[in-house]
């Protein structure tokens, strides 16, 4: 527990209303999007600017208090969930869009700004902010940066890291520094690149400089249905093998379709099929036609049952909304679900999906598959009812076994959700001991006392000795 | 006598030419144990980049590590050893109608490892991004000789820290890049360049905005100044080079509509070049083609295109007459000085230019110069406030400081 004295000091910095300590209010923050892991924070702080963040962190650093940065809490790995009564530093009040530089197609935002708000702010300019995780209506840019979030369109347009030019961060010792910047290739190591995806274990992002992307001139959406999972998976592999990079290519199996169609996000997907592939082919007008025809040929060759074009923009939006809300729709199947996030190369899709099915059967569980097929990023969803005794253990084990299959096939345990708590055990399955040690050395440079999001992402082995990283020791090195 | 293996006059005491990853690992272990300074190189196209080495014992020549490790055309990735030349890799990919959309200088000689270590790029970065956007994974031999992997072969991967980003452009100071996995892309069906004659550089800025606000998707948008134009056999004016690539139907339409757009803006002098490889090759490799090594100065400038007038004004103020190639959409440029003589003066000018560029969050790096110039100014410019982190990383990952000591930013 935190001492009253420290809370008092924090209240002096932030104001009383920006410090939450009552148990009922704290319980709102006990988990992120993965509610099977829960932990109460000792307090939740709501700073208004980087300076406040810095002051609070200095105080934490001086008093060896552990803390965790938190955005909207939509994360799916438990990266923002307390495990040992850490303090949460919520960036929600730091949600301003600070600058829109249309001439250079660059935006500057505070970390708590909502992803979708940024695209809306430049809605009529022909440009947008490309990374679009399914939670984009709620999730924050800072959270996206922490997880290097992807989304449906990242095969073609890249993940968050490809769109972040610079950051303002507060280091775990409280110092505020700038990384990167509007101008590309600032001399030195690409610390911005290293920071993206570090899940708050290197420091807290307070501002970000991001770039905007030109909207595609034309987009054609196709919905193809298949009688077998294998046909759908092969269709996906063949599109990529043909060298076609669609704007997005999504896969849903029967159970995932069922969940969406039972939910309020009903999209009108055909229910009598084993799988569907939803694809956006975008680019220049004429090229889109050429490529769409090729895609249709590929789908036909792989025995597509039906290939549909949306009747109108409304239907198109409904299909995409159905896909984006698929995780939430799992609630129609069961009270709880676990979502995994493995990645494989696309040619292995059919093989791995078959293995997932075998694993599910062996554990006597169901698995719904809904995922970004274009980039081989699987999201097996395991619906279950927590009230059933012993089920959670079974679900987690099945999930881990699925991810091990992904690693065995040359892929990864996480494509966009992060390691957080949930995949920490698997890190030693996909990395050698010396690789984990190497990463720990990096963490120790930034976070030597391991106060900032302790033990997340990489199983902590402790730092040999704290390294000096204060900016006051700048040495003119030439 | 200066041997072919000297780096800016510094002679290595031992030379190694390993043929396997394991050998590289053993050499690094040995160097680390004995505290021998080690410089990894391949074909030596960019040896001049960076501060002069503080010391040199072992020269690690990686040109024998040049094998294709794995190529999966239908999964759009390829893994190669770092000593392979980019040119040779592109030849392999071409057979499957694929390529890596990277067009850095020294294209025919540079190795994959060297290109990654220097974050080398060319005009096509506008559409395809840089190595950050196309490199999926690396195999690295650490200063202690351990072989570690970063990233992988899938396009999304957030397990562990993104070490790939850390190693791009780290100039061999954090480890030896041994293998690299790239995303590959379909070869464009067609490439066309429009050469638009301009009155001055300001016209390039306004045309850039017009292109930006249209549907057009050029892969390169480069301004060249009169002196560079002359050396490319164009008359001595400013020019905008607009390159389109992609499917034939798209490129044809883009060329047609771009011509219209330019005409509407009053630009009638536009050449359409269908076989444009030579033009770009000459532009990208201009100074190193005509000059002997060491004798020219190449400066990399980072400045937003909206601040281009500042850069151009500074050139006049300081009476500097470089050949300029500015990548408009990127905010990056290269300036070449062919006949610089008084390095003392040039050093001071560079320092003064830098102060002005910093006010716009820009920078200037000396990419290539005679060693002489480095006596009068430094290669990388001012240290930024994240330098202590860089130093911390260097100390943590190369504790004895054996890898390319002194060569990078702030002498790390």
PDB file of C-alpha atoms in Angstrom, chain A residues 34-252:
ATOM      1  CA  UNK A  34      -8.268  -9.289 -21.060  1.00  0.00           C
ATOM      2  CA  UNK A  35     -10.432  -9.543 -17.973  1.00  0.00           C
ATOM      3  CA  UNK A  36      -9.197 -12.960 -16.899  1.00  0.00           C
ATOM      4  CA  UNK A  37      -6.218 -11.152 -15.380  1.00  0.00           C
ATOM      5  CA  UNK A  38      -7.196  -8.740 -12.644  1.00  0.00           C
ATOM      6  CA  UNK A  39      -5.290  -6.675 -10.152  1.00  0.00           C
ATOM      7  CA  UNK A  40      -6.170  -3.582  -8.172  1.00  0.00           C
ATOM      8  CA  UNK A  41      -3.864  -0.596  -8.521  1.00  0.00           C
ATOM      9  CA  UNK A  42      -2.854   1.217  -5.354  1.00  0.00           C
ATOM     10  CA  UNK A  43      -3.994   4.470  -6.924  1.00  0.00           C
ATOM     11  CA  UNK A  44      -4.918   5.883 -10.313  1.00  0.00           C
ATOM     12  CA  UNK A  45      -3.384   9.197 -11.304  1.00  0.00           C
ATOM     13  CA  UNK A  46      -4.781  11.447 -13.997  1.00  0.00           C
ATOM     14  CA  UNK A  47      -2.107  13.963 -14.971  1.00  0.00           C
ATOM     15  CA  UNK A  48      -2.954  16.763 -17.417  1.00  0.00           C
ATOM     16  CA  UNK A  49       0.423  17.281 -19.064  1.00  0.00           C
ATOM     17  CA  UNK A  50       3.930  15.893 -19.472  1.00  0.00           C
ATOM     18  CA  UNK A  51       5.232  18.067 -16.699  1.00  0.00           C
ATOM     19  CA  UNK A  52       2.829  16.510 -14.230  1.00  0.00           C
ATOM     20  CA  UNK A  53       3.712  13.043 -15.466  1.00  0.00           C
ATOM     21  CA  UNK A  54       7.360  13.873 -14.992  1.00  0.00           C
ATOM     22  CA  UNK A  55       6.899  15.207 -11.463  1.00  0.00           C
ATOM     23  CA  UNK A  56       4.890  12.196 -10.391  1.00  0.00           C
ATOM     24  CA  UNK A  57       7.395   9.767 -11.867  1.00  0.00           C
ATOM     25  CA  UNK A  58      10.303  11.538 -10.191  1.00  0.00           C
ATOM     26  CA  UNK A  59       8.500  11.080  -6.925  1.00  0.00           C
ATOM     27  CA  UNK A  60       7.933   7.399  -7.695  1.00  0.00           C
ATOM     28  CA  UNK A  61      11.556   6.957  -8.675  1.00  0.00           C
ATOM     29  CA  UNK A  62      12.803   8.591  -5.488  1.00  0.00           C
ATOM     30  CA  UNK A  63      10.547   6.437  -3.350  1.00  0.00           C
ATOM     31  CA  UNK A  64      10.865   3.179  -5.310  1.00  0.00           C
ATOM     32  CA  UNK A  65       7.181   3.095  -6.134  1.00  0.00           C
ATOM     33  CA  UNK A  66       6.170   0.957  -9.094  1.00  0.00           C
ATOM     34  CA  UNK A  67       3.879   2.396 -11.753  1.00  0.00           C
ATOM     35  CA  UNK A  68       2.159   1.447 -14.998  1.00  0.00           C
ATOM     36  CA  UNK A  69       1.062   3.721 -17.836  1.00  0.00           C
ATOM     37  CA  UNK A  70      -2.474   3.170 -19.076  1.00  0.00           C
ATOM     38  CA  UNK A  71      -4.431   4.434 -22.078  1.00  0.00           C
ATOM     39  CA  UNK A  72      -8.012   3.394 -22.723  1.00  0.00           C
ATOM     40  CA  UNK A  73      -7.545  -0.085 -21.284  1.00  0.00           C
ATOM     41  CA  UNK A  74      -8.495  -1.807 -24.524  1.00  0.00           C
ATOM     42  CA  UNK A  75      -5.250  -3.792 -24.630  1.00  0.00           C
ATOM     43  CA  UNK A  76      -5.460  -7.549 -25.017  1.00  0.00           C
ATOM     44  CA  UNK A  77      -2.381  -8.812 -23.241  1.00  0.00           C
ATOM     45  CA  UNK A  78      -2.696  -7.460 -19.716  1.00  0.00           C
ATOM     46  CA  UNK A  79       0.176  -5.034 -20.234  1.00  0.00           C
ATOM     47  CA  UNK A  80      -1.644  -2.358 -18.227  1.00  0.00           C
ATOM     48  CA  UNK A  81      -2.917  -4.659 -15.496  1.00  0.00           C
ATOM     49  CA  UNK A  82      -1.367  -4.344 -12.023  1.00  0.00           C
ATOM     50  CA  UNK A  83       0.179  -7.490 -10.604  1.00  0.00           C
ATOM     51  CA  UNK A  84       1.550  -6.019  -7.400  1.00  0.00           C
ATOM     52  CA  UNK A  85      -0.560  -2.986  -6.485  1.00  0.00           C
ATOM     53  CA  UNK A  86       1.369  -0.735  -8.879  1.00  0.00           C
ATOM     54  CA  UNK A  87       0.094   2.795  -9.372  1.00  0.00           C
ATOM     55  CA  UNK A  88      -1.630   3.466 -12.677  1.00  0.00           C
ATOM     56  CA  UNK A  89      -0.757   6.601 -14.547  1.00  0.00           C
ATOM     57  CA  UNK A  90      -3.687   7.160 -16.847  1.00  0.00           C
ATOM     58  CA  UNK A  91      -3.065   9.308 -19.920  1.00  0.00           C
ATOM     59  CA  UNK A  92      -6.784   9.817 -20.553  1.00  0.00           C
ATOM     60  CA  UNK A  93      -6.795  13.503 -19.736  1.00  0.00           C
ATOM     61  CA  UNK A  94      -3.928  14.117 -22.137  1.00  0.00           C
ATOM     62  CA  UNK A  95      -6.076  13.627 -25.196  1.00  0.00           C
ATOM     63  CA  UNK A  96      -5.489  16.701 -27.304  1.00  0.00           C
ATOM     64  CA  UNK A  97      -4.579  16.829 -30.937  1.00  0.00           C
ATOM     65  CA  UNK A  98      -1.858  19.475 -30.711  1.00  0.00           C
ATOM     66  CA  UNK A  99      -1.058  20.132 -34.327  1.00  0.00           C
ATOM     67  CA  UNK A 100      -2.249  19.193 -37.780  1.00  0.00           C
ATOM     68  CA  UNK A 101       0.399  20.095 -40.333  1.00  0.00           C
ATOM     69  CA  UNK A 102      -1.359  19.448 -43.610  1.00  0.00           C
ATOM     70  CA  UNK A 103       1.430  20.691 -45.820  1.00  0.00           C
ATOM     71  CA  UNK A 104       3.828  18.130 -44.437  1.00  0.00           C
ATOM     72  CA  UNK A 105       1.086  15.571 -43.699  1.00  0.00           C
ATOM     73  CA  UNK A 106       2.111  15.273 -40.077  1.00  0.00           C
ATOM     74  CA  UNK A 107       0.138  15.363 -36.841  1.00  0.00           C
ATOM     75  CA  UNK A 108       1.237  15.904 -33.268  1.00  0.00           C
ATOM     76  CA  UNK A 109      -0.965  14.401 -30.561  1.00  0.00           C
ATOM     77  CA  UNK A 110      -0.963  13.767 -26.864  1.00  0.00           C
ATOM     78  CA  UNK A 111      -0.697  10.122 -25.899  1.00  0.00           C
ATOM     79  CA  UNK A 112      -4.276   9.895 -24.670  1.00  0.00           C
ATOM     80  CA  UNK A 113      -5.792  11.075 -27.966  1.00  0.00           C
ATOM     81  CA  UNK A 114      -8.240   8.551 -29.407  1.00  0.00           C
ATOM     82  CA  UNK A 115      -7.084   6.830 -32.588  1.00  0.00           C
ATOM     83  CA  UNK A 116     -10.254   7.476 -34.583  1.00  0.00           C
ATOM     84  CA  UNK A 117     -10.414  11.135 -33.526  1.00  0.00           C
ATOM     85  CA  UNK A 118      -7.209  11.762 -35.383  1.00  0.00           C
ATOM     86  CA  UNK A 119      -8.554  10.493 -38.684  1.00  0.00           C
ATOM     87  CA  UNK A 120     -11.797  12.395 -38.095  1.00  0.00           C
ATOM     88  CA  UNK A 121      -9.846  15.594 -37.504  1.00  0.00           C
ATOM     89  CA  UNK A 122      -8.502  15.426 -41.052  1.00  0.00           C
ATOM     90  CA  UNK A 123     -11.556  13.797 -42.588  1.00  0.00           C
ATOM     91  CA  UNK A 124     -11.953  16.098 -45.563  1.00  0.00           C
ATOM     92  CA  UNK A 125      -8.357  16.442 -46.592  1.00  0.00           C
ATOM     93  CA  UNK A 126      -7.918  13.245 -48.592  1.00  0.00           C
ATOM     94  CA  UNK A 127      -5.568  11.944 -45.914  1.00  0.00           C
ATOM     95  CA  UNK A 128      -5.991   9.790 -42.808  1.00  0.00           C
ATOM     96  CA  UNK A 129      -4.078   8.138 -39.995  1.00  0.00           C
ATOM     97  CA  UNK A 130      -3.609   4.618 -41.304  1.00  0.00           C
ATOM     98  CA  UNK A 131      -3.239   2.252 -38.312  1.00  0.00           C
ATOM     99  CA  UNK A 132      -6.765   1.084 -37.503  1.00  0.00           C
ATOM    100  CA  UNK A 133      -6.964  -1.458 -34.712  1.00  0.00           C
ATOM    101  CA  UNK A 134     -10.469  -2.850 -34.296  1.00  0.00           C
ATOM    102  CA  UNK A 135     -10.816  -0.865 -31.081  1.00  0.00           C
ATOM    103  CA  UNK A 136     -10.012   2.421 -32.815  1.00  0.00           C
ATOM    104  CA  UNK A 137     -13.131   4.149 -31.523  1.00  0.00           C
ATOM    105  CA  UNK A 138     -11.814   3.864 -27.983  1.00  0.00           C
ATOM    106  CA  UNK A 139      -8.104   3.086 -28.010  1.00  0.00           C
ATOM    107  CA  UNK A 140      -5.462   5.775 -27.593  1.00  0.00           C
ATOM    108  CA  UNK A 141      -2.476   6.605 -29.761  1.00  0.00           C
ATOM    109  CA  UNK A 142      -0.233   6.094 -26.728  1.00  0.00           C
ATOM    110  CA  UNK A 143      -1.628   2.595 -26.197  1.00  0.00           C
ATOM    111  CA  UNK A 144      -1.209   1.870 -29.907  1.00  0.00           C
ATOM    112  CA  UNK A 145       2.420   2.918 -29.662  1.00  0.00           C
ATOM    113  CA  UNK A 146       2.999   0.807 -26.580  1.00  0.00           C
ATOM    114  CA  UNK A 147       1.723  -2.269 -28.411  1.00  0.00           C
ATOM    115  CA  UNK A 148       2.799  -1.348 -31.937  1.00  0.00           C
ATOM    116  CA  UNK A 149      -0.828  -2.001 -32.833  1.00  0.00           C
ATOM    117  CA  UNK A 150      -1.859  -3.167 -36.237  1.00  0.00           C
ATOM    118  CA  UNK A 151      -5.339  -3.559 -37.615  1.00  0.00           C
ATOM    119  CA  UNK A 152      -7.017  -4.833 -40.713  1.00  0.00           C
ATOM    120  CA  UNK A 153      -5.091  -2.617 -43.108  1.00  0.00           C
ATOM    121  CA  UNK A 154      -1.539  -3.080 -41.950  1.00  0.00           C
ATOM    122  CA  UNK A 155      -0.406  -5.616 -44.512  1.00  0.00           C
ATOM    123  CA  UNK A 156      -0.452  -2.866 -47.095  1.00  0.00           C
ATOM    124  CA  UNK A 157      -0.128   0.238 -44.945  1.00  0.00           C
ATOM    125  CA  UNK A 158       2.070  -0.916 -42.080  1.00  0.00           C
ATOM    126  CA  UNK A 159       1.649  -1.087 -38.313  1.00  0.00           C
ATOM    127  CA  UNK A 160       1.805   1.803 -35.834  1.00  0.00           C
ATOM    128  CA  UNK A 161       5.598   1.876 -35.864  1.00  0.00           C
ATOM    129  CA  UNK A 162       5.640   2.642 -39.559  1.00  0.00           C
ATOM    130  CA  UNK A 163       3.607   5.795 -38.936  1.00  0.00           C
ATOM    131  CA  UNK A 164       5.323   7.241 -35.890  1.00  0.00           C
ATOM    132  CA  UNK A 165       8.061   9.773 -36.622  1.00  0.00           C
ATOM    133  CA  UNK A 166       8.860  10.955 -33.153  1.00  0.00           C
ATOM    134  CA  UNK A 167       7.869  10.814 -29.506  1.00  0.00           C
ATOM    135  CA  UNK A 168       7.998  12.773 -26.336  1.00  0.00           C
ATOM    136  CA  UNK A 169       8.555  10.324 -23.506  1.00  0.00           C
ATOM    137  CA  UNK A 170       8.965  10.500 -19.787  1.00  0.00           C
ATOM    138  CA  UNK A 171      11.741   8.147 -18.774  1.00  0.00           C
ATOM    139  CA  UNK A 172      11.368   6.016 -15.654  1.00  0.00           C
ATOM    140  CA  UNK A 173      13.549   8.524 -13.773  1.00  0.00           C
ATOM    141  CA  UNK A 174      11.135  11.340 -14.608  1.00  0.00           C
ATOM    142  CA  UNK A 175      13.111  13.051 -17.347  1.00  0.00           C
ATOM    143  CA  UNK A 176      11.133  14.291 -20.339  1.00  0.00           C
ATOM    144  CA  UNK A 177      12.914  13.825 -23.660  1.00  0.00           C
ATOM    145  CA  UNK A 178      12.168  13.993 -27.357  1.00  0.00           C
ATOM    146  CA  UNK A 179      12.916  11.100 -29.677  1.00  0.00           C
ATOM    147  CA  UNK A 180      12.974  11.359 -33.471  1.00  0.00           C
ATOM    148  CA  UNK A 181      11.002  14.264 -34.880  1.00  0.00           C
ATOM    149  CA  UNK A 182       9.113  15.622 -37.854  1.00  0.00           C
ATOM    150  CA  UNK A 183      12.286  15.419 -39.928  1.00  0.00           C
ATOM    151  CA  UNK A 184      13.205  11.836 -40.841  1.00  0.00           C
ATOM    152  CA  UNK A 185      16.434  10.016 -39.951  1.00  0.00           C
ATOM    153  CA  UNK A 186      17.647  12.130 -37.046  1.00  0.00           C
ATOM    154  CA  UNK A 187      21.284  11.092 -36.553  1.00  0.00           C
ATOM    155  CA  UNK A 188      21.833   8.335 -33.999  1.00  0.00           C
ATOM    156  CA  UNK A 189      20.115   5.124 -32.999  1.00  0.00           C
ATOM    157  CA  UNK A 190      16.411   4.847 -33.811  1.00  0.00           C
ATOM    158  CA  UNK A 191      15.199   4.993 -30.222  1.00  0.00           C
ATOM    159  CA  UNK A 192      11.725   5.897 -31.443  1.00  0.00           C
ATOM    160  CA  UNK A 193      11.608   2.568 -33.269  1.00  0.00           C
ATOM    161  CA  UNK A 194      12.766   0.725 -30.178  1.00  0.00           C
ATOM    162  CA  UNK A 195      10.216   2.485 -27.974  1.00  0.00           C
ATOM    163  CA  UNK A 196       7.281   1.557 -30.180  1.00  0.00           C
ATOM    164  CA  UNK A 197       5.947  -1.800 -29.031  1.00  0.00           C
ATOM    165  CA  UNK A 198       7.829  -1.761 -25.725  1.00  0.00           C
ATOM    166  CA  UNK A 199       4.590  -1.951 -23.721  1.00  0.00           C
ATOM    167  CA  UNK A 200       5.486   0.800 -21.317  1.00  0.00           C
ATOM    168  CA  UNK A 201       8.583  -0.993 -20.070  1.00  0.00           C
ATOM    169  CA  UNK A 202      11.022   1.671 -21.292  1.00  0.00           C
ATOM    170  CA  UNK A 203       9.096   4.740 -20.206  1.00  0.00           C
ATOM    171  CA  UNK A 204       5.823   6.545 -20.773  1.00  0.00           C
ATOM    172  CA  UNK A 205       4.910   8.084 -24.116  1.00  0.00           C
ATOM    173  CA  UNK A 206       3.321  11.497 -23.613  1.00  0.00           C
ATOM    174  CA  UNK A 207       3.266  12.893 -27.159  1.00  0.00           C
ATOM    175  CA  UNK A 208       3.629  11.464 -30.630  1.00  0.00           C
ATOM    176  CA  UNK A 209       4.454  12.846 -34.038  1.00  0.00           C
ATOM    177  CA  UNK A 210       2.666  10.742 -36.632  1.00  0.00           C
ATOM    178  CA  UNK A 211       2.354  10.838 -40.378  1.00  0.00           C
ATOM    179  CA  UNK A 212      -0.775  10.861 -42.474  1.00  0.00           C
ATOM    180  CA  UNK A 213      -1.466   8.619 -45.449  1.00  0.00           C
ATOM    181  CA  UNK A 214      -3.234   9.492 -48.681  1.00  0.00           C
ATOM    182  CA  UNK A 215      -6.646   7.870 -48.936  1.00  0.00           C
ATOM    183  CA  UNK A 216      -6.917   5.306 -51.692  1.00  0.00           C
ATOM    184  CA  UNK A 217      -8.611   6.653 -54.788  1.00  0.00           C
ATOM    185  CA  UNK A 218     -10.767   3.566 -55.146  1.00  0.00           C
ATOM    186  CA  UNK A 219     -11.690   0.651 -52.914  1.00  0.00           C
ATOM    187  CA  UNK A 220     -13.519  -2.466 -53.957  1.00  0.00           C
ATOM    188  CA  UNK A 221     -14.884  -4.762 -51.297  1.00  0.00           C
ATOM    189  CA  UNK A 222     -15.617  -8.411 -51.968  1.00  0.00           C
ATOM    190  CA  UNK A 223     -17.142 -11.026 -49.705  1.00  0.00           C
ATOM    191  CA  UNK A 224     -16.398 -14.616 -50.640  1.00  0.00           C
ATOM    192  CA  UNK A 225     -17.831 -17.627 -48.862  1.00  0.00           C
ATOM    193  CA  UNK A 226     -16.441 -21.145 -48.780  1.00  0.00           C
ATOM    194  CA  UNK A 227     -17.665 -24.626 -47.900  1.00  0.00           C
ATOM    195  CA  UNK A 228     -14.432 -25.637 -46.241  1.00  0.00           C
ATOM    196  CA  UNK A 229     -11.885 -23.810 -44.085  1.00  0.00           C
ATOM    197  CA  UNK A 230      -9.145 -25.228 -46.256  1.00  0.00           C
ATOM    198  CA  UNK A 231     -10.519 -23.699 -49.462  1.00  0.00           C
ATOM    199  CA  UNK A 232     -10.792 -20.292 -47.820  1.00  0.00           C
ATOM    200  CA  UNK A 233      -7.268 -20.528 -46.406  1.00  0.00           C
ATOM    201  CA  UNK A 234      -5.859 -21.561 -49.758  1.00  0.00           C
ATOM    202  CA  UNK A 235      -7.697 -18.724 -51.474  1.00  0.00           C
ATOM    203  CA  UNK A 236      -5.990 -16.282 -49.089  1.00  0.00           C
ATOM    204  CA  UNK A 237      -2.543 -17.800 -49.696  1.00  0.00           C
ATOM    205  CA  UNK A 238      -3.053 -17.708 -53.447  1.00  0.00           C
ATOM    206  CA  UNK A 239      -3.974 -14.019 -53.471  1.00  0.00           C
ATOM    207  CA  UNK A 240      -0.705 -13.164 -51.706  1.00  0.00           C
ATOM    208  CA  UNK A 241       1.289 -15.605 -53.837  1.00  0.00           C
ATOM    209  CA  UNK A 242      -0.031 -13.813 -56.911  1.00  0.00           C
ATOM    210  CA  UNK A 243       1.685 -10.689 -55.584  1.00  0.00           C
ATOM    211  CA  UNK A 244      -1.574  -8.907 -54.858  1.00  0.00           C
ATOM    212  CA  UNK A 245      -1.399  -6.839 -51.674  1.00  0.00           C
ATOM    213  CA  UNK A 246      -5.005  -6.062 -50.776  1.00  0.00           C
ATOM    214  CA  UNK A 247      -5.816  -3.124 -48.489  1.00  0.00           C
ATOM    215  CA  UNK A 248      -7.275  -5.687 -46.099  1.00  0.00           C
ATOM    216  CA  UNK A 249      -8.087  -9.377 -46.222  1.00  0.00           C
ATOM    217  CA  UNK A 250     -10.016 -10.839 -43.304  1.00  0.00           C
ATOM    218  CA  UNK A 251     -11.077 -14.358 -42.479  1.00  0.00           C
ATOM    219  CA  UNK A 252     -13.994 -15.535 -40.339  1.00  0.00           C
TER     220      UNK A 252
END
